[in-house]
Short mmCIF file of C-alpha atoms and ligand atoms in Angstrom, two decimals:
data_model
loop_
_atom_site.label_atom_id
_atom_site.label_comp_id
_atom_site.label_asym_id
_atom_site.label_seq_id
_atom_site.Cartn_x
_atom_site.Cartn_y
_atom_site.Cartn_z
CA MET A 1 27.87 -8.95 -8.34
CA ASN A 2 25.64 -10.84 -10.78
CA LEU A 3 23.16 -8.44 -12.27
CA SER A 4 21.26 -10.89 -14.46
CA MET A 5 17.52 -11.05 -13.88
CA PRO A 6 16.89 -14.51 -12.42
CA ASN A 7 13.30 -15.21 -13.41
CA LYS A 8 13.22 -13.69 -16.84
CA SER A 9 13.69 -16.95 -18.74
CA GLU A 10 10.44 -18.31 -17.28
CA ILE A 11 8.42 -15.50 -18.67
CA ILE A 12 6.53 -15.70 -21.86
CA SER A 13 4.73 -12.41 -22.03
CA GLU A 14 1.97 -12.21 -24.58
CA HIS A 15 1.15 -8.77 -25.82
CA ARG A 16 -2.54 -9.33 -25.73
CA ASN A 17 -5.43 -7.11 -24.90
CA VAL A 18 -8.76 -8.84 -24.55
CA SER A 19 -12.17 -7.80 -23.31
CA ILE A 20 -15.45 -9.11 -22.01
CA ALA A 21 -18.56 -6.91 -21.73
CA ASP A 22 -17.13 -3.51 -20.67
CA ILE A 23 -14.05 -4.95 -18.97
CA GLU A 24 -10.69 -4.78 -20.74
CA LEU A 25 -7.73 -6.90 -19.75
CA ASP A 26 -4.10 -6.30 -20.53
CA PHE A 27 -2.11 -9.51 -20.13
CA SER A 28 1.04 -8.17 -21.73
CA LEU A 29 3.04 -8.24 -18.50
CA SER A 30 1.89 -11.60 -17.18
CA LYS A 31 3.53 -15.00 -17.14
CA LEU A 32 1.99 -17.84 -19.05
CA ASN A 33 2.49 -21.56 -19.54
CA ASP A 34 6.19 -22.25 -19.93
CA GLY A 35 5.71 -25.94 -20.61
CA LYS A 36 5.74 -27.10 -16.97
CA VAL A 37 2.03 -26.76 -16.28
CA ASP A 38 0.02 -29.99 -16.33
CA ARG A 39 -2.60 -28.79 -18.79
CA SER A 40 -3.01 -25.97 -21.23
CA LEU A 41 -6.14 -23.85 -21.37
CA GLU A 42 -6.91 -25.44 -24.74
CA GLU A 43 -6.86 -28.89 -23.08
CA PHE A 44 -9.23 -27.76 -20.34
CA LEU A 45 -11.60 -26.44 -22.96
CA LEU A 46 -11.56 -29.76 -24.79
CA ASP A 47 -12.35 -31.63 -21.57
CA GLU A 48 -16.03 -32.52 -21.36
CA LYS A 49 -15.88 -32.46 -17.52
CA PHE A 50 -14.73 -28.81 -17.49
CA ILE A 51 -17.24 -27.67 -20.09
CA THR A 52 -20.11 -29.54 -18.41
CA GLY A 53 -19.15 -27.96 -15.10
CA ILE A 54 -19.29 -24.44 -16.53
CA LYS A 55 -22.56 -25.09 -18.36
CA SER A 56 -24.20 -26.62 -15.32
CA LEU A 57 -24.00 -23.32 -13.44
CA PHE A 58 -26.51 -21.93 -15.95
CA GLY A 59 -29.40 -24.19 -14.98
CA ASP A 60 -30.53 -26.66 -12.34
CA ASN A 61 -27.47 -28.55 -11.12
CA LYS A 62 -26.00 -30.49 -8.22
CA LEU A 63 -22.74 -28.59 -7.98
CA ASN A 64 -22.58 -28.51 -4.19
CA LEU A 65 -22.11 -32.25 -3.65
CA SER A 66 -21.03 -32.17 0.00
CA GLU A 67 -24.21 -30.35 1.01
CA ASN A 68 -26.38 -32.06 -1.62
CA ARG A 69 -27.50 -28.73 -3.05
CA SER A 70 -27.64 -27.00 -6.36
CA GLU A 71 -26.15 -23.53 -6.78
CA ASP A 72 -28.62 -21.08 -8.27
CA HIS A 73 -27.24 -17.54 -8.00
CA ILE A 74 -27.31 -17.10 -11.80
CA ALA A 75 -31.11 -17.57 -11.64
CA LEU A 76 -31.38 -14.42 -9.52
CA ARG A 77 -30.03 -12.16 -12.26
CA ASP A 78 -31.44 -14.04 -15.24
CA LEU A 79 -33.50 -11.00 -16.17
CA GLU A 80 -34.08 -12.05 -19.77
CA GLU A 81 -34.96 -15.62 -18.74
CA ASN A 82 -32.17 -17.08 -20.85
CA TYR A 83 -31.63 -20.16 -18.69
CA LYS A 84 -33.86 -22.79 -17.10
CA PHE A 85 -34.00 -22.78 -13.31
CA SER A 86 -36.79 -24.43 -11.35
CA ILE A 87 -36.71 -21.61 -8.76
CA ALA A 88 -37.40 -18.94 -11.45
CA GLU A 89 -41.11 -18.46 -10.62
CA GLU A 90 -40.43 -18.27 -6.88
CA VAL A 91 -37.74 -15.67 -7.53
CA LYS A 92 -40.27 -13.47 -9.33
CA ALA A 93 -42.80 -13.80 -6.49
CA VAL A 94 -40.20 -12.77 -3.91
CA GLU A 95 -39.22 -9.78 -6.04
CA VAL A 96 -42.84 -8.56 -6.05
CA LYS A 97 -42.97 -8.80 -2.27
CA GLN A 98 -39.66 -6.94 -1.98
CA SER A 99 -40.78 -4.25 -4.38
CA ASP A 100 -43.97 -3.55 -2.36
CA PHE A 101 -41.92 -3.13 0.79
CA ILE A 102 -39.32 -0.94 -0.91
CA LYS A 103 -42.00 1.46 -2.21
CA GLN A 104 -43.60 1.73 1.21
CA PHE A 105 -40.20 2.30 2.81
CA HIS A 106 -39.38 5.17 0.45
CA ASN A 107 -42.74 6.76 1.24
CA ASP A 108 -41.92 6.43 4.93
CA VAL A 109 -38.52 8.06 4.35
CA ASP A 110 -40.22 10.94 2.51
CA SER A 111 -42.59 11.46 5.40
CA GLY A 112 -39.70 11.46 7.90
CA LEU A 113 -40.40 8.11 9.56
CA PHE A 114 -37.00 6.64 8.64
CA GLU A 115 -33.54 8.14 8.28
CA ALA A 116 -31.17 5.15 8.13
CA VAL A 117 -30.87 1.50 7.16
CA ILE A 118 -28.77 -0.54 9.58
CA ILE A 119 -27.69 -3.86 8.09
CA LEU A 120 -26.91 -6.59 10.61
CA GLY A 121 -24.93 -9.46 9.12
CA VAL A 122 -21.53 -10.93 8.48
CA GLY A 123 -19.53 -12.62 5.69
CA GLY A 124 -21.45 -13.14 2.48
CA SER A 125 -24.51 -11.49 3.95
CA THR A 126 -22.81 -8.09 4.15
CA LEU A 127 -19.52 -8.05 2.19
CA GLY A 128 -21.30 -7.49 -1.13
CA ILE A 129 -23.48 -4.73 0.31
CA SER A 130 -20.43 -3.02 1.82
CA LEU A 131 -18.58 -3.16 -1.50
CA VAL A 132 -21.45 -1.83 -3.61
CA ALA A 133 -22.65 0.80 -1.16
CA GLN A 134 -19.13 2.20 -0.73
CA ALA A 135 -18.52 2.11 -4.48
CA LEU A 136 -21.66 4.08 -5.32
CA GLU A 137 -22.30 6.34 -2.33
CA VAL A 138 -20.43 9.38 -3.61
CA ASN A 139 -21.56 9.50 -7.23
CA PHE A 140 -25.07 8.08 -7.04
CA ASP A 141 -28.14 9.40 -5.22
CA THR A 142 -29.02 7.91 -1.89
CA SER A 143 -32.32 8.36 -0.11
CA VAL A 144 -31.18 7.35 3.38
CA ASP A 145 -28.03 6.91 5.35
CA TYR A 146 -26.75 3.38 6.02
CA LEU A 147 -24.47 1.46 8.33
CA VAL A 148 -23.23 -2.11 8.03
CA VAL A 149 -22.93 -3.75 11.46
CA ASP A 150 -20.75 -6.80 10.86
CA ASN A 151 -19.38 -7.68 14.26
CA VAL A 152 -20.48 -8.30 17.84
CA ASP A 153 -19.12 -5.09 19.20
CA SER A 154 -20.41 -2.33 21.43
CA PHE A 155 -18.68 0.05 19.03
CA PHE A 156 -21.67 -0.40 16.74
CA VAL A 157 -24.27 0.05 19.46
CA ASN A 158 -22.63 3.29 20.52
CA LYS A 159 -22.24 4.43 16.94
CA VAL A 160 -25.92 3.89 16.13
CA ARG A 161 -26.89 5.69 19.34
CA LYS A 162 -24.55 8.57 18.56
CA ASP A 163 -25.39 9.02 14.88
CA TYR A 164 -29.08 8.21 14.60
CA ASP A 165 -32.46 8.43 16.21
CA LEU A 166 -32.97 4.72 16.93
CA SER A 167 -36.70 4.94 16.29
CA LYS A 168 -35.94 6.14 12.74
CA CYS A 169 -33.67 3.23 11.86
CA LEU A 170 -34.73 0.23 9.82
CA PHE A 171 -32.73 -2.77 11.06
CA VAL A 172 -32.23 -5.44 8.41
CA ILE A 173 -31.24 -8.84 9.79
CA SER A 174 -29.36 -10.40 6.87
CA SER A 175 -28.60 -14.02 7.60
CA LYS A 176 -29.14 -17.09 5.48
CA THR A 177 -29.20 -19.43 8.46
CA PHE A 178 -30.59 -16.98 11.04
CA THR A 179 -28.29 -18.68 13.54
CA THR A 180 -25.01 -16.81 13.01
CA LEU A 181 -23.76 -15.77 16.42
CA GLU A 182 -22.55 -12.28 15.50
CA THR A 183 -25.67 -11.33 13.59
CA MET A 184 -28.21 -12.74 16.00
CA THR A 185 -26.48 -11.27 19.05
CA MET A 186 -26.60 -7.80 17.52
CA ALA A 187 -30.20 -8.29 16.37
CA ARG A 188 -31.22 -9.08 19.95
CA VAL A 189 -29.28 -6.10 21.29
CA PHE A 190 -31.00 -3.64 18.94
CA LYS A 191 -34.39 -5.25 19.54
CA ASP A 192 -33.90 -4.71 23.28
CA GLU A 193 -32.78 -1.13 22.67
CA LEU A 194 -35.96 -0.45 20.73
CA ILE A 195 -38.22 -2.09 23.29
CA THR A 196 -36.60 0.06 25.99
CA LEU A 197 -36.98 3.18 23.86
CA LYS A 198 -40.52 2.59 22.73
CA GLY A 199 -41.66 1.19 26.06
CA SER A 200 -43.77 -1.45 24.36
CA LYS A 201 -42.95 -4.98 23.28
CA SER A 202 -45.11 -4.89 20.18
CA THR A 203 -43.89 -1.77 18.40
CA TRP A 204 -40.22 -2.75 17.82
CA GLN A 205 -41.30 -4.84 14.80
CA SER A 206 -41.92 -1.86 12.55
CA ASN A 207 -38.17 -1.11 12.75
CA PHE A 208 -37.07 -4.58 11.67
CA ILE A 209 -37.08 -6.82 8.62
CA ALA A 210 -35.28 -10.10 8.04
CA ILE A 211 -33.70 -11.62 4.95
CA THR A 212 -33.15 -15.32 5.39
CA ALA A 213 -33.51 -18.86 4.10
CA ASN A 214 -34.80 -19.84 7.55
CA GLU A 215 -38.19 -18.14 7.72
CA SER A 216 -39.42 -20.05 10.73
CA LEU A 217 -36.53 -18.85 12.92
CA ALA A 218 -37.23 -15.27 11.81
CA GLN A 219 -40.82 -15.70 12.93
CA ASP A 220 -39.65 -17.17 16.24
CA PHE A 221 -37.59 -13.98 16.65
CA GLY A 222 -40.92 -12.17 16.56
CA LEU A 223 -41.24 -10.96 13.00
CA GLU A 224 -44.44 -11.31 11.02
CA LYS A 225 -44.21 -13.22 7.74
CA LYS A 226 -44.69 -10.07 5.68
CA ARG A 227 -41.48 -8.64 7.15
CA VAL A 228 -39.40 -11.69 6.25
CA PHE A 229 -37.80 -11.89 2.80
CA ARG A 230 -36.72 -15.19 1.47
CA PHE A 231 -33.62 -16.45 -0.17
CA TRP A 232 -32.87 -20.00 -1.03
CA ASP A 233 -30.75 -22.72 0.47
CA SER A 234 -29.28 -23.15 -2.99
CA ILE A 235 -27.59 -19.72 -2.90
CA SER A 236 -24.20 -19.74 -1.15
CA GLY A 237 -23.47 -16.79 1.11
CA ARG A 238 -20.64 -15.34 -0.97
CA PHE A 239 -22.83 -15.40 -4.10
CA SER A 240 -25.95 -14.07 -2.36
CA ILE A 241 -25.80 -10.35 -3.17
CA TRP A 242 -28.11 -11.13 -6.12
CA SER A 243 -30.80 -12.47 -3.78
CA ALA A 244 -32.89 -10.54 -1.25
CA ILE A 245 -29.54 -9.99 0.53
CA GLY A 246 -29.08 -7.19 -2.04
CA MET A 247 -32.37 -5.55 -1.03
CA PRO A 248 -30.72 -2.91 1.22
CA LEU A 249 -29.34 -1.47 -2.03
CA ASP A 250 -32.90 -0.76 -3.16
CA LEU A 251 -33.60 0.88 0.17
CA ILE A 252 -30.46 3.04 0.06
CA PHE A 253 -30.07 3.87 -3.64
CA GLY A 254 -33.45 3.05 -5.16
CA SER A 255 -34.44 0.09 -7.30
CA GLU A 256 -33.19 1.49 -10.63
CA THR A 257 -29.59 1.62 -9.40
CA HIS A 258 -29.79 -1.90 -8.02
CA LEU A 259 -31.35 -3.18 -11.23
CA GLU A 260 -28.41 -1.78 -13.21
CA LEU A 261 -26.02 -3.79 -11.03
CA ARG A 262 -27.95 -6.98 -11.83
CA LYS A 263 -28.11 -6.11 -15.52
CA GLY A 264 -24.33 -5.71 -15.57
CA ALA A 265 -23.87 -9.14 -13.99
CA ALA A 266 -26.38 -10.65 -16.44
CA LYS A 267 -24.45 -9.20 -19.37
CA LEU A 268 -21.26 -10.81 -18.11
CA ASP A 269 -23.06 -14.16 -17.61
CA LYS A 270 -24.27 -14.10 -21.18
CA GLU A 271 -20.84 -13.39 -22.60
CA VAL A 272 -19.28 -16.16 -20.52
CA ILE A 273 -21.71 -18.90 -21.55
CA GLU A 274 -21.87 -17.85 -25.18
CA ASN A 275 -18.14 -18.07 -25.66
CA LEU A 276 -16.85 -21.34 -24.25
CA SER A 277 -13.56 -20.97 -26.04
CA ILE A 278 -9.98 -19.96 -25.49
CA GLU A 279 -10.97 -16.39 -26.39
CA ASN A 280 -13.07 -16.13 -23.23
CA SER A 281 -11.33 -13.54 -21.02
CA VAL A 282 -12.67 -15.05 -17.79
CA PHE A 283 -10.97 -18.34 -18.61
CA GLN A 284 -7.80 -16.57 -19.69
CA TYR A 285 -7.58 -14.59 -16.44
CA ALA A 286 -8.43 -17.66 -14.32
CA TYR A 287 -5.89 -19.74 -16.23
CA ARG A 288 -3.14 -17.22 -15.47
CA GLN A 289 -3.95 -17.56 -11.78
CA TYR A 290 -3.91 -21.35 -12.17
CA VAL A 291 -0.47 -21.15 -13.78
CA ASN A 292 0.72 -18.81 -11.03
CA LEU A 293 -0.32 -21.45 -8.48
CA LYS A 294 0.86 -24.59 -10.20
CA VAL A 295 4.01 -23.52 -11.96
CA PHE A 296 5.29 -20.46 -10.22
CA ASP A 297 4.15 -21.59 -6.77
CA SER A 298 2.67 -18.18 -6.04
CA LYS A 299 1.22 -18.30 -2.56
CA ALA A 300 -0.52 -14.96 -2.86
CA GLU A 301 -2.06 -12.59 -5.37
CA ALA A 302 -2.63 -8.88 -4.82
CA ILE A 303 -5.62 -7.11 -6.32
CA VAL A 304 -5.22 -3.36 -6.15
CA ALA A 305 -7.85 -0.90 -7.35
CA TYR A 306 -6.70 2.56 -8.38
CA ASP A 307 -10.04 4.04 -7.39
CA SER A 308 -11.02 4.69 -3.78
CA SER A 309 -14.63 3.79 -4.57
CA LEU A 310 -13.42 0.21 -4.73
CA SER A 311 -11.76 0.20 -1.33
CA LYS A 312 -13.89 -2.74 -0.17
CA LEU A 313 -13.19 -4.86 -3.23
CA SER A 314 -10.30 -6.82 -1.76
CA ASP A 315 -12.34 -7.72 1.36
CA TYR A 316 -15.10 -8.96 -0.89
CA LEU A 317 -12.73 -10.95 -3.11
CA GLN A 318 -10.93 -12.41 -0.14
CA GLN A 319 -14.07 -14.29 0.89
CA LEU A 320 -15.06 -15.09 -2.68
CA TYR A 321 -11.72 -16.74 -3.49
CA MET A 322 -10.58 -18.13 -0.20
CA GLU A 323 -13.86 -19.53 1.12
CA SER A 324 -14.60 -21.02 -2.30
CA LEU A 325 -11.18 -22.46 -3.17
CA GLY A 326 -9.32 -22.89 0.11
CA LYS A 327 -9.67 -26.69 0.05
CA ALA A 328 -7.02 -29.35 -0.52
CA TYR A 329 -9.45 -32.01 -1.76
CA THR A 330 -11.60 -32.47 -4.84
CA SER A 331 -15.38 -32.62 -4.76
CA GLU A 332 -14.96 -36.38 -5.37
CA GLY A 333 -12.96 -36.65 -2.14
CA GLU A 334 -9.44 -36.95 -3.53
CA GLN A 335 -6.49 -35.11 -2.00
CA ILE A 336 -4.88 -32.23 -3.88
CA LEU A 337 -1.19 -31.82 -3.16
CA GLN A 338 -0.58 -28.35 -4.59
CA TYR A 339 -2.02 -24.98 -3.61
CA THR A 340 -5.59 -24.53 -4.80
CA CYS A 341 -6.00 -20.87 -3.93
CA PRO A 342 -3.70 -17.91 -3.50
CA LEU A 343 -3.92 -15.75 -0.42
CA ILE A 344 -5.89 -12.78 -1.77
CA PHE A 345 -5.11 -9.35 -0.42
CA GLY A 346 -5.00 -5.81 -1.67
CA GLY A 347 -6.57 -2.44 -1.30
CA VAL A 348 -6.30 0.89 -3.04
CA GLY A 349 -3.54 2.48 -5.06
CA THR A 350 -1.70 4.73 -4.67
CA ASN A 351 -2.07 4.29 -0.87
CA ASP A 352 -0.80 0.73 -0.97
CA GLN A 353 2.31 1.76 -2.92
CA HIS A 354 3.45 3.34 0.34
CA SER A 355 2.87 0.20 2.31
CA TYR A 356 3.34 -3.42 1.21
CA PHE A 357 4.47 -2.61 -2.35
CA GLN A 358 8.09 -2.71 -1.22
CA LEU A 359 7.69 -6.48 -0.81
CA LEU A 360 6.03 -6.73 -4.23
CA HIS A 361 9.06 -5.03 -5.77
CA GLN A 362 11.96 -6.61 -3.90
CA GLY A 363 10.65 -9.34 -1.58
CA LYS A 364 11.94 -12.89 -2.03
CA GLN A 365 8.49 -14.18 -2.94
CA VAL A 366 6.95 -13.26 -6.28
CA ILE A 367 3.38 -12.07 -5.85
CA PRO A 368 1.36 -11.52 -9.02
CA VAL A 369 -0.69 -8.35 -9.03
CA THR A 370 -3.90 -7.31 -10.74
CA PHE A 371 -4.14 -3.57 -11.16
CA ILE A 372 -7.66 -2.25 -11.58
CA GLU A 373 -7.94 0.94 -13.55
CA VAL A 374 -11.07 3.07 -13.81
CA LYS A 375 -10.65 5.72 -16.47
CA ASN A 376 -13.47 7.78 -14.99
CA LYS A 377 -13.20 10.86 -17.15
CA LYS A 378 -16.76 12.09 -16.61
CA ARG A 379 -16.64 12.93 -12.92
CA ASP A 380 -13.05 14.01 -12.67
CA LYS A 381 -12.76 17.79 -12.94
CA TYR A 382 -9.08 17.91 -11.88
CA ASN A 383 -7.97 14.77 -13.74
CA LEU A 384 -6.99 13.09 -10.50
CA GLN A 385 -7.71 9.68 -11.99
CA GLY A 386 -5.03 10.55 -14.56
CA VAL A 387 -2.48 10.82 -11.73
CA LEU A 388 -3.65 7.51 -10.28
CA ASN A 389 -3.49 5.73 -13.60
CA LYS A 390 -0.01 7.04 -14.42
CA ASN A 391 1.12 5.65 -11.09
CA LEU A 392 -0.53 2.37 -11.97
CA SER A 393 1.41 2.17 -15.25
CA ALA A 394 4.69 3.07 -13.55
CA GLN A 395 4.20 0.33 -10.94
CA ARG A 396 3.43 -2.27 -13.60
CA LYS A 397 6.55 -1.40 -15.51
CA ALA A 398 8.75 -1.34 -12.41
CA LEU A 399 7.49 -4.77 -11.33
CA PHE A 400 7.90 -6.40 -14.69
CA GLU A 401 10.90 -4.69 -16.21
CA GLY A 402 12.80 -3.82 -13.05
CA ARG A 403 15.98 -1.75 -13.29
CA LEU A 404 19.55 -2.96 -13.00
CA GLN A 405 22.12 -0.31 -12.13
CA GLU A 406 25.80 -0.99 -12.68
CA GLY A 407 27.95 -0.06 -9.70
CA LYS A 408 25.04 0.35 -7.29
CA PRO A 409 24.53 -1.87 -4.19
CA LEU A 410 22.08 -4.77 -4.10
CA CYS A 411 19.40 -2.69 -2.44
CA ARG A 412 19.32 -0.51 -5.58
CA GLN A 413 18.86 -3.43 -7.99
CA PHE A 414 15.38 -4.29 -9.21
CA TYR A 415 15.28 -7.62 -11.01
CA GLY A 416 11.78 -7.29 -12.42
CA GLY A 417 10.08 -10.40 -13.79
CA ARG A 418 7.12 -9.84 -11.51
CA PRO A 419 3.92 -10.61 -13.41
CA ASN A 420 0.92 -8.35 -13.41
CA VAL A 421 -2.37 -7.87 -15.22
CA LYS A 422 -4.34 -4.69 -15.80
CA LEU A 423 -8.13 -4.80 -15.66
CA SER A 424 -9.74 -1.57 -16.93
CA MET A 425 -13.17 -0.07 -17.10
CA GLU A 426 -14.17 3.28 -18.59
CA GLU A 427 -16.48 4.31 -15.74
CA LEU A 428 -17.49 2.87 -12.42
CA THR A 429 -21.29 2.64 -12.60
CA PRO A 430 -23.74 0.16 -11.10
CA PHE A 431 -23.76 -1.55 -14.52
CA THR A 432 -19.96 -1.96 -14.76
CA LEU A 433 -19.64 -2.83 -11.07
CA GLY A 434 -22.15 -5.66 -11.59
CA GLN A 435 -19.95 -6.87 -14.43
CA LEU A 436 -16.82 -6.71 -12.29
CA MET A 437 -18.44 -8.73 -9.49
CA ALA A 438 -19.77 -11.34 -11.91
CA PHE A 439 -16.38 -11.45 -13.67
CA TYR A 440 -14.66 -12.47 -10.45
CA GLU A 441 -17.42 -14.95 -9.56
CA HIS A 442 -16.85 -16.69 -12.89
CA VAL A 443 -13.07 -16.58 -12.48
CA VAL A 444 -13.37 -18.29 -9.10
CA PHE A 445 -15.77 -20.85 -10.52
CA ALA A 446 -13.46 -21.57 -13.47
CA LEU A 447 -10.56 -22.06 -11.03
CA SER A 448 -12.73 -24.51 -9.08
CA GLN A 449 -13.47 -26.41 -12.28
CA PHE A 450 -9.80 -26.53 -13.34
CA GLN A 451 -9.10 -28.20 -10.00
CA GLN A 452 -12.39 -30.06 -9.44
CA VAL A 453 -12.91 -28.29 -6.11
CA ASN A 454 -16.40 -27.72 -4.67
CA CYS A 455 -16.70 -23.95 -4.80
CA PHE A 456 -19.83 -23.73 -2.67
CA ASP A 457 -19.19 -25.33 0.73
CA GLN A 458 -17.05 -24.13 3.67
CA TRP A 459 -16.59 -26.93 6.17
CA GLY A 460 -13.58 -25.28 7.78
CA VAL A 461 -15.68 -22.29 8.81
CA GLU A 462 -18.41 -24.61 10.08
CA LEU A 463 -15.93 -26.35 12.43
CA GLY A 464 -15.24 -23.06 14.21
CA LYS A 465 -18.97 -22.60 14.75
CA GLU A 466 -19.37 -26.14 16.11
CA LEU A 467 -16.48 -25.70 18.56
CA TYR A 468 -17.97 -22.43 19.81
CA LYS A 469 -21.26 -24.21 20.52
CA GLU A 470 -19.45 -27.07 22.31
CA ASN A 471 -17.63 -24.54 24.50
CA GLN A 472 -20.95 -22.92 25.42
CA LYS A 473 -22.27 -26.16 26.94
O1 G6P B 501 -25.85 -15.53 6.28
P1 G6P B 501 -25.37 -16.27 7.47
O2 G6P B 501 -26.03 -17.59 7.62
O3 G6P B 501 -25.52 -15.44 8.70
O4 G6P B 501 -23.86 -16.56 7.24
C1 G6P B 501 -22.91 -15.55 7.10
C2 G6P B 501 -21.55 -16.14 6.77
O5 G6P B 501 -21.24 -17.05 7.79
C3 G6P B 501 -20.37 -18.10 7.61
O6 G6P B 501 -19.35 -18.05 8.49
C4 G6P B 501 -20.02 -18.55 6.22
O7 G6P B 501 -18.74 -19.04 6.17
C5 G6P B 501 -20.23 -17.50 5.20
O8 G6P B 501 -20.21 -18.09 3.93
C6 G6P B 501 -21.52 -16.79 5.41
O9 G6P B 501 -21.67 -15.83 4.40
#
């Protein structure tokens, strides 16, 4: 039996620890350029096209060529007004309108008029809310209960009926287009439920608001202008948590908590744009994923958080990566022959160690892993995070170093050579969570710029919607 470790020669592991804002990265067990990759990170950074692409995100731009739109999500968290966006004044006006509503809502909660926020939406209009709300709900104060309804399913109707007094629910229709089948079907269902309950067609409105880029359709639905909150066409769904789509966070946690999230993202933005060099950790992380794709042919990447607060992170990242990068053509219309995006999956450690990790350790395919560690000493009376993080370290070592055992059968041989990265944060707070979300947004954008892919359209998803409509005729 040959006990040599097959992939080891390909690995150049750099013992490097880098950081950006409050995020630390340990790349010591990851693979890097072994000479076969088309371009080095240094070469990308010397390329005017790449640098211009990154800079253009921080101001008015025409990044979304296929839809002839700019992409302005950075403007929504530009709290210090560092960049120049033409929508900046409109953003401020919308925030004032939101803030008036939020204050009134909290008064209504205090006086017992409302007990829950029910968010109706799907994809980018709810994945961010689900991630943040789940991440913060245990350790941060909430003023009301919440439920995310993200499918056409009687399960949700029955759940709302079972858990809440319908007349004390605020239904938030979160939909950029206000045409999404799932969202609009459920909005109509709950509107009907309220009309039946209240016995009057006019009173249902006080239980609804809408967040949309299509204000006229929201008014056609029956909502007054003052109950419709705007976001812009130039904000793509998967980057929209920073727009009014994030407003349910103000309703659930209060505006201070939500503001911290935005401040965290803004801090990350600043550090990205002020360091357009090889030392930039976002580019380093993205470049490793680029190398995984181009050289090591990795079809998938796992992102596993060793903190149950982050149990929705992989769902969120799945859309962010795969809807943004799952395209085999450049924004200029040229074909790309290699993979442009790994299949992103993951969940929570240690749970996942008892599930698909077997394949990560001994499967034929090599799947790079990012381990997310939250040190979390403050709120951890029994040092449970310590147990989680020791597991995390053991898994990293097992994947990378493996273990060869003379005289034992093949099933007991672990060849190692499986690359992984550790991303750590001291504490999970709204501020660091905002950083984490912005970190991954910038990683995905950098990957799009390495490959000249339009990060902001999703024509494949649109086709499904068109075919549904054709079948309806
Ligand atoms: O906000 P909506 O218009 O309802 O869209 C919700 C989601 O629907 C689509 O399927 C898109 O692919 C997503 O990017 C979007 O976030």
